[in-house]
Amino acid sequence: MLSFIARRIGIGLIMLVALSVLVFILLRLAPGDPIDAYINPSVPLSMDELAALRERLGLNQPLPIQYFGWLSAALSGDFGYSTQRAGVAVLPLVIERIWPTVLLMAAGLFIAIIVGIAGGIVSAVRRNSALDVGFSVGAFIGISSPAFLTALVGLYLFSVQLRWAPSGGMLTPGAPFSIGDLLSHLILPACLLSIGHAALIMRYMRSSLLEVLNQDYVRTARAKGVKEFWVIIKHATRNALLPVVTLIGSTIGIAIGGAIFLESVFNWPGMGLLLVNAVNTRDYPVIMCATLIVGACVIAVNLLTDITYAAVDPRIQVG
């Protein structure tokens, strides 16, 4: 197990470097001059001043030298300063935005896992019933609904029309902090984020459990007189969870993309909103740092998923 973890960490570091190279190149290939992000358009600069600024920032160097200069600084924890926030270091700015995104994603995935697994079990046990058909239709609608459409419809329906939840932000401006206020802002975007993932988990859980219920050891447990509840929960569900565990790990990366839309729609002060604003303002240091942190989180989650998969099924061997 230790050698497996060490090897996966090494592969993850290589993937992070490849991701940083790709994002660095794409930012340099974007239309416009990178120097424009560092100057005030209302303050005209001479050609000599622009050349001096370009040299000071290292933008006059060849692209490989620029990248390795950035990489060497990043390895020491220096991701530079935001081009749109004077004197604000990038790393603390990005770290400050991590926990709101983690909170939103954790709440959304928690709801998706509970609803998806429970719905999949009920749908499989009550196969071809009206309840199964209803769950299947709802799952297909949830899978087919893009994140931005779900966010906009949910905001309009539950915040604008019904006024059941606040329309944006993480806390009420000017109000003292309280758990109730936080939950009132969190519940709607978390539920909307969970829709697509809950639907996908439900379909996988139903399919996997139906396959397991036809296995010999399940029929043997029933023949021995084991109550149906324990046959489903103890004997069938645990083995049916194996593909679902892998799916849950892979959906976290997808959830980041959905969180970007949700944070933009609900003005949630997390990584997604920060990235969108950084792209709009061409804040290159923030984009690079935020992208690497998101990539590192996805790689870490995939590693934990593999370890969990091996723990759930002792037959899985890692080496």
mmCIF file of C-alpha atoms in Angstrom:
data_model
loop_
_atom_site.group_PDB
_atom_site.id
_atom_site.type_symbol
_atom_site.label_atom_id
_atom_site.label_comp_id
_atom_site.label_asym_id
_atom_site.label_seq_id
_atom_site.Cartn_x
_atom_site.Cartn_y
_atom_site.Cartn_z
ATOM 1 C CA MET A 1 0.000 0.000 0.000
ATOM 2 C CA LEU A 2 2.800 2.441 0.853
ATOM 3 C CA SER A 3 4.536 1.850 -2.479
ATOM 4 C CA PHE A 4 1.206 2.302 -4.262
ATOM 5 C CA ILE A 5 0.592 5.625 -2.485
ATOM 6 C CA ALA A 6 4.156 6.817 -3.199
ATOM 7 C CA ARG A 7 3.807 5.932 -6.877
ATOM 8 C CA ARG A 8 0.458 7.694 -7.162
ATOM 9 C CA ILE A 9 1.853 10.791 -5.459
ATOM 10 C CA GLY A 10 4.728 10.826 -7.967
ATOM 11 C CA ILE A 11 2.290 10.521 -10.861
ATOM 12 C CA GLY A 12 0.192 13.292 -9.322
ATOM 13 C CA LEU A 13 3.180 15.635 -9.141
ATOM 14 C CA ILE A 14 3.961 14.968 -12.802
ATOM 15 C CA MET A 15 0.344 15.733 -13.678
ATOM 16 C CA LEU A 16 0.503 18.997 -11.710
ATOM 17 C CA VAL A 17 3.613 20.086 -13.606
ATOM 18 C CA ALA A 18 1.945 19.173 -16.914
ATOM 19 C CA LEU A 19 -1.152 21.133 -15.879
ATOM 20 C CA SER A 20 0.930 24.194 -14.990
ATOM 21 C CA VAL A 21 2.718 24.037 -18.370
ATOM 22 C CA LEU A 22 -0.581 23.761 -20.232
ATOM 23 C CA VAL A 23 -2.233 26.646 -18.380
ATOM 24 C CA PHE A 24 0.894 28.809 -18.702
ATOM 25 C CA ILE A 25 1.017 28.274 -22.465
ATOM 26 C CA LEU A 26 -2.717 28.836 -22.922
ATOM 27 C CA LEU A 27 -2.552 32.118 -21.009
ATOM 28 C CA ARG A 28 0.313 33.300 -23.196
ATOM 29 C CA LEU A 29 -1.600 32.279 -26.336
ATOM 30 C CA ALA A 30 -4.673 34.250 -25.280
ATOM 31 C CA PRO A 31 -5.398 37.366 -27.374
ATOM 32 C CA GLY A 32 -3.668 40.512 -26.214
ATOM 33 C CA ASP A 33 -0.389 41.319 -24.516
ATOM 34 C CA PRO A 34 0.213 40.025 -20.954
ATOM 35 C CA ILE A 35 1.685 43.409 -20.082
ATOM 36 C CA ASP A 36 -1.802 44.924 -20.411
ATOM 37 C CA ALA A 37 -2.823 43.248 -17.147
ATOM 38 C CA TYR A 38 -0.148 45.191 -15.260
ATOM 39 C CA ILE A 39 -0.828 48.706 -16.506
ATOM 40 C CA ASN A 40 -3.595 51.229 -16.001
ATOM 41 C CA PRO A 41 -5.156 51.968 -19.413
ATOM 42 C CA SER A 42 -6.012 55.504 -18.285
ATOM 43 C CA VAL A 43 -2.311 56.262 -17.655
ATOM 44 C CA PRO A 44 -0.371 56.418 -20.943
ATOM 45 C CA LEU A 45 3.141 54.968 -20.920
ATOM 46 C CA SER A 46 5.940 55.582 -23.366
ATOM 47 C CA MET A 47 7.582 52.782 -25.301
ATOM 48 C CA ASP A 48 10.652 53.027 -23.072
ATOM 49 C CA GLU A 49 8.522 52.750 -19.933
ATOM 50 C CA LEU A 50 6.685 49.736 -21.355
ATOM 51 C CA ALA A 51 9.993 48.095 -22.265
ATOM 52 C CA ALA A 52 11.366 48.727 -18.765
ATOM 53 C CA LEU A 53 8.211 47.267 -17.171
ATOM 54 C CA ARG A 54 8.347 44.258 -19.471
ATOM 55 C CA GLU A 55 11.969 43.653 -18.521
ATOM 56 C CA ARG A 56 11.247 44.038 -14.802
ATOM 57 C CA LEU A 57 8.446 41.481 -15.011
ATOM 58 C CA GLY A 58 10.532 39.115 -17.117
ATOM 59 C CA LEU A 59 8.084 39.232 -20.017
ATOM 60 C CA ASN A 60 10.894 39.974 -22.458
ATOM 61 C CA GLN A 61 12.397 36.528 -21.801
ATOM 62 C CA PRO A 62 11.672 33.439 -23.946
ATOM 63 C CA LEU A 63 8.611 31.482 -22.847
ATOM 64 C CA PRO A 64 10.528 28.507 -21.318
ATOM 65 C CA ILE A 65 12.619 30.875 -19.193
ATOM 66 C CA GLN A 66 9.468 32.689 -18.062
ATOM 67 C CA TYR A 67 7.880 29.384 -17.059
ATOM 68 C CA PHE A 68 10.867 28.059 -15.123
ATOM 69 C CA GLY A 69 11.206 31.408 -13.385
ATOM 70 C CA TRP A 70 7.584 31.213 -12.308
ATOM 71 C CA LEU A 71 7.972 27.544 -11.298
ATOM 72 C CA SER A 72 11.028 28.168 -9.147
ATOM 73 C CA ALA A 73 9.215 30.960 -7.324
ATOM 74 C CA ALA A 74 6.033 28.856 -6.948
ATOM 75 C CA LEU A 75 7.985 25.966 -5.394
ATOM 76 C CA SER A 76 9.092 28.351 -2.653
ATOM 77 C CA GLY A 77 5.493 29.441 -2.057
ATOM 78 C CA ASP A 78 5.743 32.707 -3.971
ATOM 79 C CA PHE A 79 2.956 32.886 -6.561
ATOM 80 C CA GLY A 80 3.400 36.604 -7.032
ATOM 81 C CA TYR A 81 0.891 39.402 -6.539
ATOM 82 C CA SER A 82 -2.530 39.956 -8.009
ATOM 83 C CA THR A 83 -2.497 42.319 -10.972
ATOM 84 C CA GLN A 84 -5.938 43.676 -10.036
ATOM 85 C CA ARG A 85 -5.434 44.022 -6.274
ATOM 86 C CA ALA A 86 -2.470 46.235 -5.547
ATOM 87 C CA GLY A 87 -0.074 44.700 -3.024
ATOM 88 C CA VAL A 88 -2.201 41.571 -2.414
ATOM 89 C CA ALA A 89 -0.243 38.309 -2.489
ATOM 90 C CA VAL A 90 -1.852 35.591 -4.586
ATOM 91 C CA LEU A 91 -1.419 32.573 -2.305
ATOM 92 C CA PRO A 92 -3.212 33.998 0.781
ATOM 93 C CA LEU A 93 -5.938 35.358 -1.498
ATOM 94 C CA VAL A 94 -6.570 31.934 -3.027
ATOM 95 C CA ILE A 95 -6.319 30.061 0.289
ATOM 96 C CA GLU A 96 -8.909 32.421 1.765
ATOM 97 C CA ARG A 97 -11.364 31.336 -0.942
ATOM 98 C CA ILE A 98 -10.829 27.589 -0.503
ATOM 99 C CA TRP A 99 -13.002 26.922 2.517
ATOM 100 C CA PRO A 100 -16.226 28.494 1.091
ATOM 101 C CA THR A 101 -15.861 26.265 -1.976
ATOM 102 C CA VAL A 102 -15.059 23.211 0.163
ATOM 103 C CA LEU A 103 -18.121 23.954 2.302
ATOM 104 C CA LEU A 104 -20.391 24.264 -0.738
ATOM 105 C CA MET A 105 -19.008 21.157 -2.444
ATOM 106 C CA ALA A 106 -19.049 19.082 0.760
ATOM 107 C CA ALA A 107 -22.673 19.993 1.437
ATOM 108 C CA GLY A 108 -23.689 19.335 -2.168
ATOM 109 C CA LEU A 109 -21.877 15.993 -2.383
ATOM 110 C CA PHE A 110 -23.169 14.904 1.028
ATOM 111 C CA ILE A 111 -26.734 15.487 -0.148
ATOM 112 C CA ALA A 112 -25.988 13.783 -3.476
ATOM 113 C CA ILE A 113 -24.476 10.696 -1.823
ATOM 114 C CA ILE A 114 -27.305 10.252 0.683
ATOM 115 C CA VAL A 115 -30.089 10.852 -1.838
ATOM 116 C CA GLY A 116 -28.371 8.939 -4.636
ATOM 117 C CA ILE A 117 -27.550 5.792 -2.653
ATOM 118 C CA ALA A 118 -30.895 5.699 -0.852
ATOM 119 C CA GLY A 119 -32.808 6.333 -4.073
ATOM 120 C CA GLY A 120 -30.797 3.696 -5.925
ATOM 121 C CA ILE A 121 -31.490 1.076 -3.241
ATOM 122 C CA VAL A 122 -35.222 1.808 -3.191
ATOM 123 C CA SER A 123 -35.393 1.859 -6.981
ATOM 124 C CA ALA A 124 -33.611 -1.504 -7.259
ATOM 125 C CA VAL A 125 -35.660 -3.198 -4.515
ATOM 126 C CA ARG A 126 -38.925 -1.873 -6.020
ATOM 127 C CA ARG A 127 -37.865 -2.611 -9.586
ATOM 128 C CA ASN A 128 -40.411 -1.747 -12.325
ATOM 129 C CA SER A 129 -42.807 -0.222 -9.797
ATOM 130 C CA ALA A 130 -44.302 3.251 -10.114
ATOM 131 C CA LEU A 131 -41.727 4.450 -7.573
ATOM 132 C CA ASP A 132 -38.883 3.039 -9.680
ATOM 133 C CA VAL A 133 -40.244 4.708 -12.813
ATOM 134 C CA GLY A 134 -40.589 8.031 -11.003
ATOM 135 C CA PHE A 135 -37.030 7.858 -9.660
ATOM 136 C CA SER A 136 -35.707 6.902 -13.097
ATOM 137 C CA VAL A 137 -37.453 9.813 -14.816
ATOM 138 C CA GLY A 138 -36.195 12.220 -12.155
ATOM 139 C CA ALA A 139 -32.659 10.835 -12.505
ATOM 140 C CA PHE A 140 -32.649 11.249 -16.278
ATOM 141 C CA ILE A 141 -33.868 14.846 -15.918
ATOM 142 C CA GLY A 142 -31.165 15.551 -13.338
ATOM 143 C CA ILE A 143 -28.409 14.041 -15.474
ATOM 144 C CA SER A 144 -29.563 15.947 -18.559
ATOM 145 C CA SER A 145 -29.767 19.342 -16.838
ATOM 146 C CA PRO A 146 -26.598 21.462 -17.239
ATOM 147 C CA ALA A 147 -25.265 23.174 -14.131
ATOM 148 C CA PHE A 148 -25.842 26.732 -15.371
ATOM 149 C CA LEU A 149 -29.482 26.003 -16.267
ATOM 150 C CA THR A 150 -30.147 24.329 -12.935
ATOM 151 C CA ALA A 151 -28.595 27.268 -11.089
ATOM 152 C CA LEU A 152 -30.569 29.915 -12.986
ATOM 153 C CA VAL A 153 -33.901 28.074 -12.759
ATOM 154 C CA GLY A 154 -33.364 27.318 -9.071
ATOM 155 C CA LEU A 155 -32.436 30.920 -8.313
ATOM 156 C CA TYR A 156 -35.477 32.270 -10.151
ATOM 157 C CA LEU A 157 -37.921 29.774 -8.676
ATOM 158 C CA PHE A 158 -36.838 29.459 -5.039
ATOM 159 C CA SER A 159 -35.289 32.900 -4.433
ATOM 160 C CA VAL A 160 -37.129 35.304 -6.723
ATOM 161 C CA GLN A 161 -40.593 33.761 -6.915
ATOM 162 C CA LEU A 162 -41.042 31.738 -3.730
ATOM 163 C CA ARG A 163 -38.507 33.663 -1.613
ATOM 164 C CA TRP A 164 -37.583 30.515 0.298
ATOM 165 C CA ALA A 165 -33.848 31.244 0.290
ATOM 166 C CA PRO A 166 -31.507 34.231 -0.113
ATOM 167 C CA SER A 167 -30.584 35.077 -3.694
ATOM 168 C CA GLY A 168 -26.840 35.282 -3.176
ATOM 169 C CA GLY A 169 -23.832 35.574 -0.917
ATOM 170 C CA MET A 170 -22.688 33.352 1.916
ATOM 171 C CA LEU A 171 -23.805 35.587 4.802
ATOM 172 C CA THR A 172 -26.228 38.467 5.206
ATOM 173 C CA PRO A 173 -24.252 41.749 4.805
ATOM 174 C CA GLY A 174 -24.007 43.681 8.061
ATOM 175 C CA ALA A 175 -25.577 40.919 10.152
ATOM 176 C CA PRO A 176 -23.662 39.105 12.911
ATOM 177 C CA PHE A 177 -22.384 35.659 12.004
ATOM 178 C CA SER A 178 -24.668 32.755 12.860
ATOM 179 C CA ILE A 179 -24.899 29.128 11.781
ATOM 180 C CA GLY A 180 -28.544 29.613 10.866
ATOM 181 C CA ASP A 181 -27.734 32.499 8.545
ATOM 182 C CA LEU A 182 -24.953 30.488 6.918
ATOM 183 C CA LEU A 183 -27.207 27.464 6.416
ATOM 184 C CA SER A 184 -29.975 29.597 4.939
ATOM 185 C CA HIS A 185 -27.541 30.824 2.261
ATOM 186 C CA LEU A 186 -25.971 27.392 1.788
ATOM 187 C CA ILE A 187 -28.974 25.103 1.417
ATOM 188 C CA LEU A 188 -30.193 26.255 -2.014
ATOM 189 C CA PRO A 189 -26.873 26.241 -3.916
ATOM 190 C CA ALA A 190 -25.867 22.966 -2.208
ATOM 191 C CA CYS A 191 -29.126 21.285 -3.239
ATOM 192 C CA LEU A 192 -28.801 22.584 -6.792
ATOM 193 C CA LEU A 193 -25.200 21.371 -6.958
ATOM 194 C CA SER A 194 -26.275 17.917 -5.782
ATOM 195 C CA ILE A 195 -28.979 17.349 -8.407
ATOM 196 C CA GLY A 196 -26.857 16.027 -11.262
ATOM 197 C CA HIS A 197 -24.546 14.036 -8.993
ATOM 198 C CA ALA A 198 -27.418 12.487 -7.010
ATOM 199 C CA ALA A 199 -29.089 11.418 -10.255
ATOM 200 C CA LEU A 200 -25.892 9.820 -11.550
ATOM 201 C CA ILE A 201 -25.167 8.021 -8.261
ATOM 202 C CA MET A 202 -28.762 6.789 -8.157
ATOM 203 C CA ARG A 203 -28.536 5.230 -11.622
ATOM 204 C CA TYR A 204 -25.195 3.555 -10.852
ATOM 205 C CA MET A 205 -26.428 2.303 -7.482
ATOM 206 C CA ARG A 206 -29.607 0.857 -8.970
ATOM 207 C CA SER A 207 -27.766 -0.920 -11.776
ATOM 208 C CA SER A 208 -25.051 -2.268 -9.482
ATOM 209 C CA LEU A 209 -27.495 -3.458 -6.813
ATOM 210 C CA LEU A 210 -29.709 -5.223 -9.366
ATOM 211 C CA GLU A 211 -26.661 -7.124 -10.578
ATOM 212 C CA VAL A 212 -25.635 -8.080 -7.038
ATOM 213 C CA LEU A 213 -29.145 -9.201 -6.065
ATOM 214 C CA ASN A 214 -28.911 -11.929 -8.714
ATOM 215 C CA GLN A 215 -25.727 -13.415 -7.261
ATOM 216 C CA ASP A 216 -25.648 -16.846 -5.639
ATOM 217 C CA TYR A 217 -24.536 -15.649 -2.210
ATOM 218 C CA VAL A 218 -27.599 -13.372 -1.982
ATOM 219 C CA ARG A 219 -29.921 -16.267 -2.789
ATOM 220 C CA THR A 220 -28.045 -18.385 -0.234
ATOM 221 C CA ALA A 221 -28.525 -15.749 2.464
ATOM 222 C CA ARG A 222 -32.248 -15.678 1.730
ATOM 223 C CA ALA A 223 -32.413 -19.461 1.803
ATOM 224 C CA LYS A 224 -30.809 -19.459 5.269
ATOM 225 C CA GLY A 225 -33.672 -17.305 6.531
ATOM 226 C CA VAL A 226 -31.833 -13.984 6.793
ATOM 227 C CA LYS A 227 -34.312 -11.136 6.933
ATOM 228 C CA GLU A 228 -34.690 -9.265 3.655
ATOM 229 C CA PHE A 229 -33.583 -5.972 5.221
ATOM 230 C CA TRP A 230 -30.230 -7.452 6.254
ATOM 231 C CA VAL A 231 -29.856 -9.239 2.923
ATOM 232 C CA ILE A 232 -30.136 -5.898 1.155
ATOM 233 C CA ILE A 233 -28.048 -3.835 3.582
ATOM 234 C CA LYS A 234 -25.350 -6.275 4.723
ATOM 235 C CA HIS A 235 -24.897 -8.691 1.854
ATOM 236 C CA ALA A 236 -25.878 -6.768 -1.275
ATOM 237 C CA THR A 237 -25.326 -3.068 -0.690
ATOM 238 C CA ARG A 238 -21.680 -3.288 0.364
ATOM 239 C CA ASN A 239 -20.643 -5.063 -2.829
ATOM 240 C CA ALA A 240 -22.889 -2.843 -4.921
ATOM 241 C CA LEU A 241 -21.095 0.212 -3.534
ATOM 242 C CA LEU A 242 -17.789 -0.615 -5.268
ATOM 243 C CA PRO A 243 -18.477 1.123 -8.607
ATOM 244 C CA VAL A 244 -20.352 3.871 -6.763
ATOM 245 C CA VAL A 245 -17.272 4.686 -4.654
ATOM 246 C CA THR A 246 -15.239 5.177 -7.823
ATOM 247 C CA LEU A 247 -18.006 7.306 -9.305
ATOM 248 C CA ILE A 248 -18.189 9.513 -6.207
ATOM 249 C CA GLY A 249 -14.448 10.186 -6.402
ATOM 250 C CA SER A 250 -14.625 11.092 -10.085
ATOM 251 C CA THR A 251 -17.618 13.391 -9.589
ATOM 252 C CA ILE A 252 -15.655 15.693 -7.291
ATOM 253 C CA GLY A 253 -13.693 17.013 -10.249
ATOM 254 C CA ILE A 254 -16.968 17.526 -12.119
ATOM 255 C CA ALA A 255 -18.435 19.215 -9.035
ATOM 256 C CA ILE A 256 -15.710 21.855 -9.229
ATOM 257 C CA GLY A 257 -16.966 22.852 -12.667
ATOM 258 C CA GLY A 258 -20.516 23.002 -11.385
ATOM 259 C CA ALA A 259 -19.396 25.028 -8.383
ATOM 260 C CA ILE A 260 -17.906 27.645 -10.723
ATOM 261 C CA PHE A 261 -21.323 28.265 -12.291
ATOM 262 C CA LEU A 262 -23.130 28.188 -8.961
ATOM 263 C CA GLU A 263 -20.693 30.543 -7.274
ATOM 264 C CA SER A 264 -21.048 32.979 -10.167
ATOM 265 C CA VAL A 265 -24.858 32.842 -10.106
ATOM 266 C CA PHE A 266 -25.184 33.016 -6.306
ATOM 267 C CA ASN A 267 -22.176 35.309 -5.762
ATOM 268 C CA TRP A 268 -20.694 32.680 -3.442
ATOM 269 C CA PRO A 269 -17.210 33.912 -2.380
ATOM 270 C CA GLY A 270 -15.264 30.787 -3.296
ATOM 271 C CA MET A 271 -12.652 29.569 -5.736
ATOM 272 C CA GLY A 272 -15.087 29.447 -8.648
ATOM 273 C CA LEU A 273 -16.063 33.102 -8.364
ATOM 274 C CA LEU A 274 -12.417 34.056 -7.873
ATOM 275 C CA LEU A 275 -11.400 32.171 -11.032
ATOM 276 C CA VAL A 276 -14.180 33.712 -13.108
ATOM 277 C CA ASN A 277 -13.219 37.219 -11.979
ATOM 278 C CA ALA A 278 -9.534 36.482 -12.585
ATOM 279 C CA VAL A 279 -10.226 35.295 -16.134
ATOM 280 C CA ASN A 280 -12.383 38.346 -16.867
ATOM 281 C CA THR A 281 -9.680 40.701 -15.601
ATOM 282 C CA ARG A 282 -6.749 38.639 -16.956
ATOM 283 C CA ASP A 283 -5.240 38.252 -13.502
ATOM 284 C CA TYR A 284 -2.645 35.670 -14.588
ATOM 285 C CA PRO A 285 -1.005 34.990 -11.188
ATOM 286 C CA VAL A 286 -4.376 34.238 -9.598
ATOM 287 C CA ILE A 287 -5.387 31.956 -12.475
ATOM 288 C CA MET A 288 -2.155 29.964 -12.244
ATOM 289 C CA CYS A 289 -2.293 29.545 -8.473
ATOM 290 C CA ALA A 290 -5.998 28.711 -8.307
ATOM 291 C CA THR A 291 -5.730 26.205 -11.163
ATOM 292 C CA LEU A 292 -2.837 24.368 -9.498
ATOM 293 C CA ILE A 293 -4.636 24.188 -6.152
ATOM 294 C CA VAL A 294 -7.796 22.855 -7.808
ATOM 295 C CA GLY A 295 -5.708 20.301 -9.734
ATOM 296 C CA ALA A 296 -3.930 19.210 -6.558
ATOM 297 C CA CYS A 297 -7.279 18.723 -4.809
ATOM 298 C CA VAL A 298 -8.651 16.602 -7.661
ATOM 299 C CA ILE A 299 -5.518 14.423 -7.705
ATOM 300 C CA ALA A 300 -5.649 13.977 -3.916
ATOM 301 C CA VAL A 301 -9.308 12.994 -4.066
ATOM 302 C CA ASN A 302 -8.627 10.429 -6.777
ATOM 303 C CA LEU A 303 -5.877 8.915 -4.604
ATOM 304 C CA LEU A 304 -8.225 8.715 -1.617
ATOM 305 C CA THR A 305 -10.849 7.121 -3.874
ATOM 306 C CA ASP A 306 -8.443 4.357 -4.899
ATOM 307 C CA ILE A 307 -7.493 3.714 -1.271
ATOM 308 C CA THR A 308 -11.155 3.641 -0.218
ATOM 309 C CA TYR A 309 -11.947 1.236 -3.060
ATOM 310 C CA ALA A 310 -9.285 -1.143 -1.784
ATOM 311 C CA ALA A 311 -10.596 -0.817 1.776
ATOM 312 C CA VAL A 312 -14.196 -1.533 0.772
ATOM 313 C CA ASP A 313 -13.241 -4.619 -1.253
ATOM 314 C CA PRO A 314 -10.428 -6.665 0.371
ATOM 315 C CA ARG A 315 -10.063 -8.584 -2.910
ATOM 316 C CA ILE A 316 -8.520 -5.500 -4.526
ATOM 317 C CA GLN A 317 -4.741 -5.711 -4.461
ATOM 318 C CA VAL A 318 -2.506 -2.664 -4.803
ATOM 319 C CA GLY A 319 1.212 -2.802 -5.291
#
